[in-house]
Each structure stands twice: as C-alpha cells, then as structure tokens.
XYZ file of C-alpha atoms in Angstrom:
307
model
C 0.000 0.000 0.000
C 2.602 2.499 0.980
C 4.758 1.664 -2.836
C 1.307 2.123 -4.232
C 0.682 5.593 -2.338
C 4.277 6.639 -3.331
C 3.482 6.012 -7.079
C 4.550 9.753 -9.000
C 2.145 11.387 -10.635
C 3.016 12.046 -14.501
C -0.798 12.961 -16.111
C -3.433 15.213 -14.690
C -7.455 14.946 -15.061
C -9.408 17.771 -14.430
C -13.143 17.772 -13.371
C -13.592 20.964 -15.306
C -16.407 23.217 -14.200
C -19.418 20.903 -13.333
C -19.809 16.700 -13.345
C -24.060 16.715 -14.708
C -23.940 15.162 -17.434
C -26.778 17.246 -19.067
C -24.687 20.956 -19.009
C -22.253 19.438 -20.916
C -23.144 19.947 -24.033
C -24.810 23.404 -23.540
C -21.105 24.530 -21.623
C -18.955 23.247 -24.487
C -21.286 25.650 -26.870
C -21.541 28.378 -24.415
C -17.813 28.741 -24.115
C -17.124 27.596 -28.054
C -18.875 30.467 -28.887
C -17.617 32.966 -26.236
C -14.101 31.586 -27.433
C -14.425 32.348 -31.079
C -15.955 36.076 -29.942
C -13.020 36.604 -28.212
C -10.328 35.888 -30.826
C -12.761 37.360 -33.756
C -12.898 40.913 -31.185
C -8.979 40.888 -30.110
C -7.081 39.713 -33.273
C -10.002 42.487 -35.298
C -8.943 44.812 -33.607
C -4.751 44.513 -33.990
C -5.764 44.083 -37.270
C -7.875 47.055 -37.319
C -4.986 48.870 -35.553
C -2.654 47.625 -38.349
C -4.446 48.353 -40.982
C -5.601 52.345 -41.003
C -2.127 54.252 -40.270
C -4.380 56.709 -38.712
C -4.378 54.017 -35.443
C -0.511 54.104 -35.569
C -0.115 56.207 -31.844
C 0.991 55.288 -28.656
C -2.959 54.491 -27.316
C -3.466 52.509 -29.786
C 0.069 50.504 -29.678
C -0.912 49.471 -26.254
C -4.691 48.296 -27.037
C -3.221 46.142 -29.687
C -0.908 44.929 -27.149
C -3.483 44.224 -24.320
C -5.378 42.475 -27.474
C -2.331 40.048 -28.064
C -2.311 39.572 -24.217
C -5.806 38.904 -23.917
C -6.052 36.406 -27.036
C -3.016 34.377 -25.876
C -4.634 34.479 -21.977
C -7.621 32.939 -23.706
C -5.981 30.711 -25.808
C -3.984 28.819 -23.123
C -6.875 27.877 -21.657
C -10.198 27.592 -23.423
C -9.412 24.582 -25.930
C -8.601 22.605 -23.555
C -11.232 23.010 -21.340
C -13.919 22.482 -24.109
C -12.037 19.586 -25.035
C -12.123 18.411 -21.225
C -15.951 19.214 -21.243
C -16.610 16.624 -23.829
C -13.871 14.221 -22.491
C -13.374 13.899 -18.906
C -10.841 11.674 -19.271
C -8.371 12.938 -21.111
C -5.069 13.824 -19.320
C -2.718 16.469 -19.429
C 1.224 15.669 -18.806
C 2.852 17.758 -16.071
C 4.561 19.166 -18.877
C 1.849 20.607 -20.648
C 0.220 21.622 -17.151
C 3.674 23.511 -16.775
C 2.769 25.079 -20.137
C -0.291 25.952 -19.581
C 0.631 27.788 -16.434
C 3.222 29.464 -17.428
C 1.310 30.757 -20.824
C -1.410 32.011 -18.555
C 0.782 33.764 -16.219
C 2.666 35.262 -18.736
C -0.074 37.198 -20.054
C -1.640 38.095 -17.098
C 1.506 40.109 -15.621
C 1.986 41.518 -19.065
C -2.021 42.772 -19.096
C -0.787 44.026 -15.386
C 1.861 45.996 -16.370
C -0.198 47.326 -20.107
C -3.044 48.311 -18.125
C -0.712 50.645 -15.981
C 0.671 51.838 -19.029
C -2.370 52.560 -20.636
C -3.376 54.990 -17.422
C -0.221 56.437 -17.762
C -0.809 57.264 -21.198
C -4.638 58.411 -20.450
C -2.858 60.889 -17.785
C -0.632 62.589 -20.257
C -3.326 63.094 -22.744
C -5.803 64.435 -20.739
C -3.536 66.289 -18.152
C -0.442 67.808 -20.145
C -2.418 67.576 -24.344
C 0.471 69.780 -25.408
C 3.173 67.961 -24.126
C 1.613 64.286 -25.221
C 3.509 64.153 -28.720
C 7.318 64.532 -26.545
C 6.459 62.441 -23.544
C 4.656 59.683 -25.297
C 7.219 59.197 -28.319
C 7.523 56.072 -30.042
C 10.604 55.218 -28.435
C 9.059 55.624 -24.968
C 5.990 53.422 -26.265
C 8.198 50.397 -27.347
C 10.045 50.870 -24.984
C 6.933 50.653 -22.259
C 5.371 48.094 -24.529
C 8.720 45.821 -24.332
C 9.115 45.797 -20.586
C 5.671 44.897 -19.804
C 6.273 41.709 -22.218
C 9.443 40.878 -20.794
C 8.344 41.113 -17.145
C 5.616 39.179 -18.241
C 7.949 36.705 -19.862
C 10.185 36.390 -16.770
C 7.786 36.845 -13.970
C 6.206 32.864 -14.499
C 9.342 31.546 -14.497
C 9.940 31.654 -10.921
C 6.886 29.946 -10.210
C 7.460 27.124 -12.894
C 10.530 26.760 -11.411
C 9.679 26.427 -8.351
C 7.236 23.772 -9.230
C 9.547 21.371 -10.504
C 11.016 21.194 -6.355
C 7.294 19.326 -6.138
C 6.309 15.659 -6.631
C 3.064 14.707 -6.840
C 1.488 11.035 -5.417
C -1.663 11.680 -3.384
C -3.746 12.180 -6.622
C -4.018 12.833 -10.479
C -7.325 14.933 -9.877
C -7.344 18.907 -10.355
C -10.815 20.243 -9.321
C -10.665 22.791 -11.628
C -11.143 23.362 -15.263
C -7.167 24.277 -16.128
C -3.825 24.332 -14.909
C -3.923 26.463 -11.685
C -1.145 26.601 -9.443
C -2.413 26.812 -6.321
C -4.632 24.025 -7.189
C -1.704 22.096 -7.687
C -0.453 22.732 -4.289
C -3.109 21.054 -2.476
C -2.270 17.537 -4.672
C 1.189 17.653 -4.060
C 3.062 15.646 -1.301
C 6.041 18.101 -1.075
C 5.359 20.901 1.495
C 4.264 23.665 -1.172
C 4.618 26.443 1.543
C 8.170 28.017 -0.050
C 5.823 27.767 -3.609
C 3.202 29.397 -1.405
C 4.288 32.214 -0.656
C 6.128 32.654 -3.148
C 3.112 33.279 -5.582
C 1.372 35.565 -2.565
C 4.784 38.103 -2.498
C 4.832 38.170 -6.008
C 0.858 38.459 -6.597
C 0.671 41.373 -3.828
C 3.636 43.103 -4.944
C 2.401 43.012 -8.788
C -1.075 44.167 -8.062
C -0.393 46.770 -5.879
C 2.338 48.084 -7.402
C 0.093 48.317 -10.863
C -2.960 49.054 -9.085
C -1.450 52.167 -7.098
C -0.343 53.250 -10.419
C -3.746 53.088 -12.191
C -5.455 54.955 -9.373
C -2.705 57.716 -9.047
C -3.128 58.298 -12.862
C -6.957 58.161 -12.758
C -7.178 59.974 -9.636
C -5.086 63.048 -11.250
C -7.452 62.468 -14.761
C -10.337 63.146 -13.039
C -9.169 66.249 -11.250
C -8.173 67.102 -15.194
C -11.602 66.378 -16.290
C -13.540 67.982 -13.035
C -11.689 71.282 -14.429
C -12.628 71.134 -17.537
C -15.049 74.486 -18.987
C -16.529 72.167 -22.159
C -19.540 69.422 -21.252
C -18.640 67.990 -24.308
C -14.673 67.117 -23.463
C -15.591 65.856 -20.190
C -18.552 63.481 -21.236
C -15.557 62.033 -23.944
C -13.321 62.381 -20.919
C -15.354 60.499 -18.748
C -16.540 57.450 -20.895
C -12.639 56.647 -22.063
C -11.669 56.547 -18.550
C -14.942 54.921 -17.259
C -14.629 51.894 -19.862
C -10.768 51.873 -18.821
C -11.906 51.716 -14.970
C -14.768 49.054 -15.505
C -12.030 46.800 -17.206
C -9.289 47.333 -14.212
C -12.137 46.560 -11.806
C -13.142 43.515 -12.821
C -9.855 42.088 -13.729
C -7.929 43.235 -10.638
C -10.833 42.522 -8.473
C -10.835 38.521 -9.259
C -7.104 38.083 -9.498
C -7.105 39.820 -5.875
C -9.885 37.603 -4.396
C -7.550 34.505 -6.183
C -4.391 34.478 -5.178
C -3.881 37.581 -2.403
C -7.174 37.585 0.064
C -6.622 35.275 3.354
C -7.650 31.152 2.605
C -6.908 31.610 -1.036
C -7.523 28.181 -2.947
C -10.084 26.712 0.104
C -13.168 27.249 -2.111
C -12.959 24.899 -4.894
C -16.401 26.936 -6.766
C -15.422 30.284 -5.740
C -12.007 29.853 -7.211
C -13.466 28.253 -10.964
C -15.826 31.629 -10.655
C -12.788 34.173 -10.047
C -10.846 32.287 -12.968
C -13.654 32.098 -15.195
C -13.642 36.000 -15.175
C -9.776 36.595 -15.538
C -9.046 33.186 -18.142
C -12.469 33.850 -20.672
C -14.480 37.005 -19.476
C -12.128 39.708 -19.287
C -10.385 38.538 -22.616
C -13.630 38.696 -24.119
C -15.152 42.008 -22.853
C -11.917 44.183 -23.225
C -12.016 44.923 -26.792
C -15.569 45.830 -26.636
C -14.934 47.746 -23.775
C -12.477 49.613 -25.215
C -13.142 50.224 -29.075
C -17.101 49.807 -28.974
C -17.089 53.253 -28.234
C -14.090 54.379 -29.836
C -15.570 56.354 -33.128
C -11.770 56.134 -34.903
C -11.941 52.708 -34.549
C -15.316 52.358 -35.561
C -14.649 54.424 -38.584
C -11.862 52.239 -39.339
C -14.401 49.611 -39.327
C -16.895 51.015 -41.578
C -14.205 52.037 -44.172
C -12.928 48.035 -44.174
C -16.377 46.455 -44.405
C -17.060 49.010 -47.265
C -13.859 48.212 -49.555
C-alpha cells in the first residue's frame, strides 16, 4: 500500500467546471462560442490597428498589445477546457500543465503591467495635451510596450521553477477546469509552503504596485476632467476613462480575491468563478470595452467592411 501511495504522478485529469452530465453539451457551446468572440474581437482589432495608419499612436500601440495579451490568456486555456468538457478523461502531462501555467501567467503580468501603461498614457493626454507628442514618443511606447512583455515573460518563471522542487502522489485529480497553481499545491506531497508564498509576495507586490499606479493616474485624470469648462470634453473624458476603470475593476478585483485575500484556494467553486472571469471574461469584454465606443476605430471599421 505504501509503494502504491508513493506512485509519481506524470498525467493530470481535471473535473472541469461541473460533473451533470446534461450541461455538458450546452457549456462546451456556451464557451465555443464565447471563445471564437473573443479571438474574432482581439485579433479584429490589432488588425484594425494595423491596418488604417491613422491608429498608428501610442494608445493605440498598447490596445493592440493588451489584445495580443488577452487572445493568448484565452488561448492557453479555453481549448482545452472544451475539449475536457466533452472528455473527462483525457489527461494532461505535467509538462503541458507547466505550459499551460506558465502561458497564462505570462499574459496576465503583461495585461498588469499594459493596463498601468495605458493609465499612464490616459494621464498625459488628458492632463499635459500639449506635451503628449514629446512624452509619449515612439521610443518611450516600445520601450513601455517591451518591458511589460518581458516582465511578463520572466515573472512565471519563478513559479514554474519552483514547481519542478514538487512531486506529486496523493492524486491525479485537479478540481478545476485548467492548470492552476495553487490548485496544484493542495495535490502535491512536497510541502508547497516556499511555492506558497512565493506566488502571494509576487501576486501582492504586482497588483499593488500596478494598481497604485492606475489609481494615481486616474485619480489626477479626473481632477483634469472635473476642471474642464466644455460638457462635451468631459462626457468624452469620462466614458474613455470609465470603460478603462470598468475593465481594471473587474480584472484586478478577481485576481485579488484569487491568489492575495486570506484562505486563497479553500473554495474549490469560488475559485473556478474568479478564474472564469480573468481566463475567458475579461479577454472577451476588453475589446468591446475599449473600441465599442471608440468612433476612430469604428470608422476604421466602416471604411474596411465598405472596400
């Protein structure tokens, strides 16, 4: 019994988001078609982006970037859950669990660190217009652009690394519908508590080192906007920044109540509900948010689906 208990773990199996049989079907269509949305809004709109030269400035440069980050989030997670939702039993190697994790929290950090940017960007425009064209040049936008990827990029490799100090023998069974560290803790029979807290430092320190920066930026932009003589530039004023907010809510809001707030991980449905909203909802709202509004890039838009 105590070989058999000792037996290493090399597979996963996930039990995904429910076990009735009869929401299985409508799920897999539910999220098939809030999958395709998603890539169809995000990769549209780099394209969009790329396409009308008008699009080529710094605001822009980052929106395509949080698109990229959004459709790769999305991507490293939704076909294999709908492919888990029709087939409980397939496994996933500890490899491609690695993978999947690290994919994930690759773009997540990046989206961190572009959202930040992006308030930054909102605060020059709004609060020094005249100055906008010398402090947002497009070296200081690749350059912006290009450390948010590569802190992205190096960020989840602490945490993959990390993971590999783990073995795993009490059980092949993630209650969850991907990858998700901490749910990997609570399977492992190393003491995960170095892993731990590793992820809490780093989550903490990300989030409110970004989050600080969004509300310093916003805080100052509405100050700028409160000032402002014409109804007409605040009411623009106020719904760029409002869509901006609603996004950085939701998003920071479910990544907090994940992986910072007290007896993180306990709550096996609370945690697939928080993920749900940072892994396929945000990805899938953000372009909307943030062009459906936008009358450049709906022009854009209009002058495609006319040629």
């Amino acid at each position: 019994m105590a070989e058999e208990n000792m037996t290493l773990v090399i597979g996963f199996v996930f039990t995904g988001l429910t076990d009735l049989p009869g929401l299985q079907v409508p799920l897999f269509l539910v999220f098939l078609v809030i999958y395709l949305t998603t890539m169809v809004g995000n990769l549209g709109l780099i394209f969009l982006i790329w396409k009308d030269p008008h699009l080529h400035t710094p605001m822009y440069s980052f929106l395509g970037s949080l698109a990229f980050a959004d459709a790769c989030c999305s991507s490293s997670v939704t076909p294999k859950m709908l492919v888990n939702i029709l087939d409980k039993s397939q496994m996933m190697s500890l490899c491609e669990c690695m993978a999947q994790y690290y994919v994930f929290g690759s773009s997540a950090t990046t989206e961190c660190f572009l959202l930040v940017v992006m308030a930054y960007d909102r605060y020059v425009a709004i609060c020094n217009p005249l100055l906008y064209p010398v402090v947002m040049s497009d070296r200081l936008c690749t350059w912006l652009i290009s450390a948010s990827c590569a802190i992205g990029f190096l960020h989840p490799i602490i945490h993959v690394g990390l993971l590999f100090r783990l073995s795993f023998c009490r059980s092949n069974i993630i209650h969850h519908f991907y990858c998700e560290i901490l749910q990997l803790f609570t399977i492992s029979c190393t003491d995960p508590s170095i892993n731990a807290l590793v992820v809490f430092i780093f989550a903490a320190f990300i989030q409110a080192f970004t989050f600080m920066g969004i509300i310093v930026s916003y805080t100052c932009v509405l100050f700028a906007i409160l000032r402002k003589k014409s109804e007409k530039g605040r009411s623009k004023a106020f719904s760029t920044c409002g869509a901006h907010l609603l996004s950085v809510s939701l998003f920071y809001g479910t990544l907090f109540f994940m992986y910072v707030r007290p007896g993180s991980g306990q709550d096996q449905y609370q945690d697939k509900m928080y993920s749900l909203f940072y892994t396929i909802i945000i990805p899938l709202l953000n372009p909307f948010i943030y062009s459906l509004r936008n009358k450049e890039v709906l022009g854009t838009l209009r002058k495609i689906i006319k040629i």
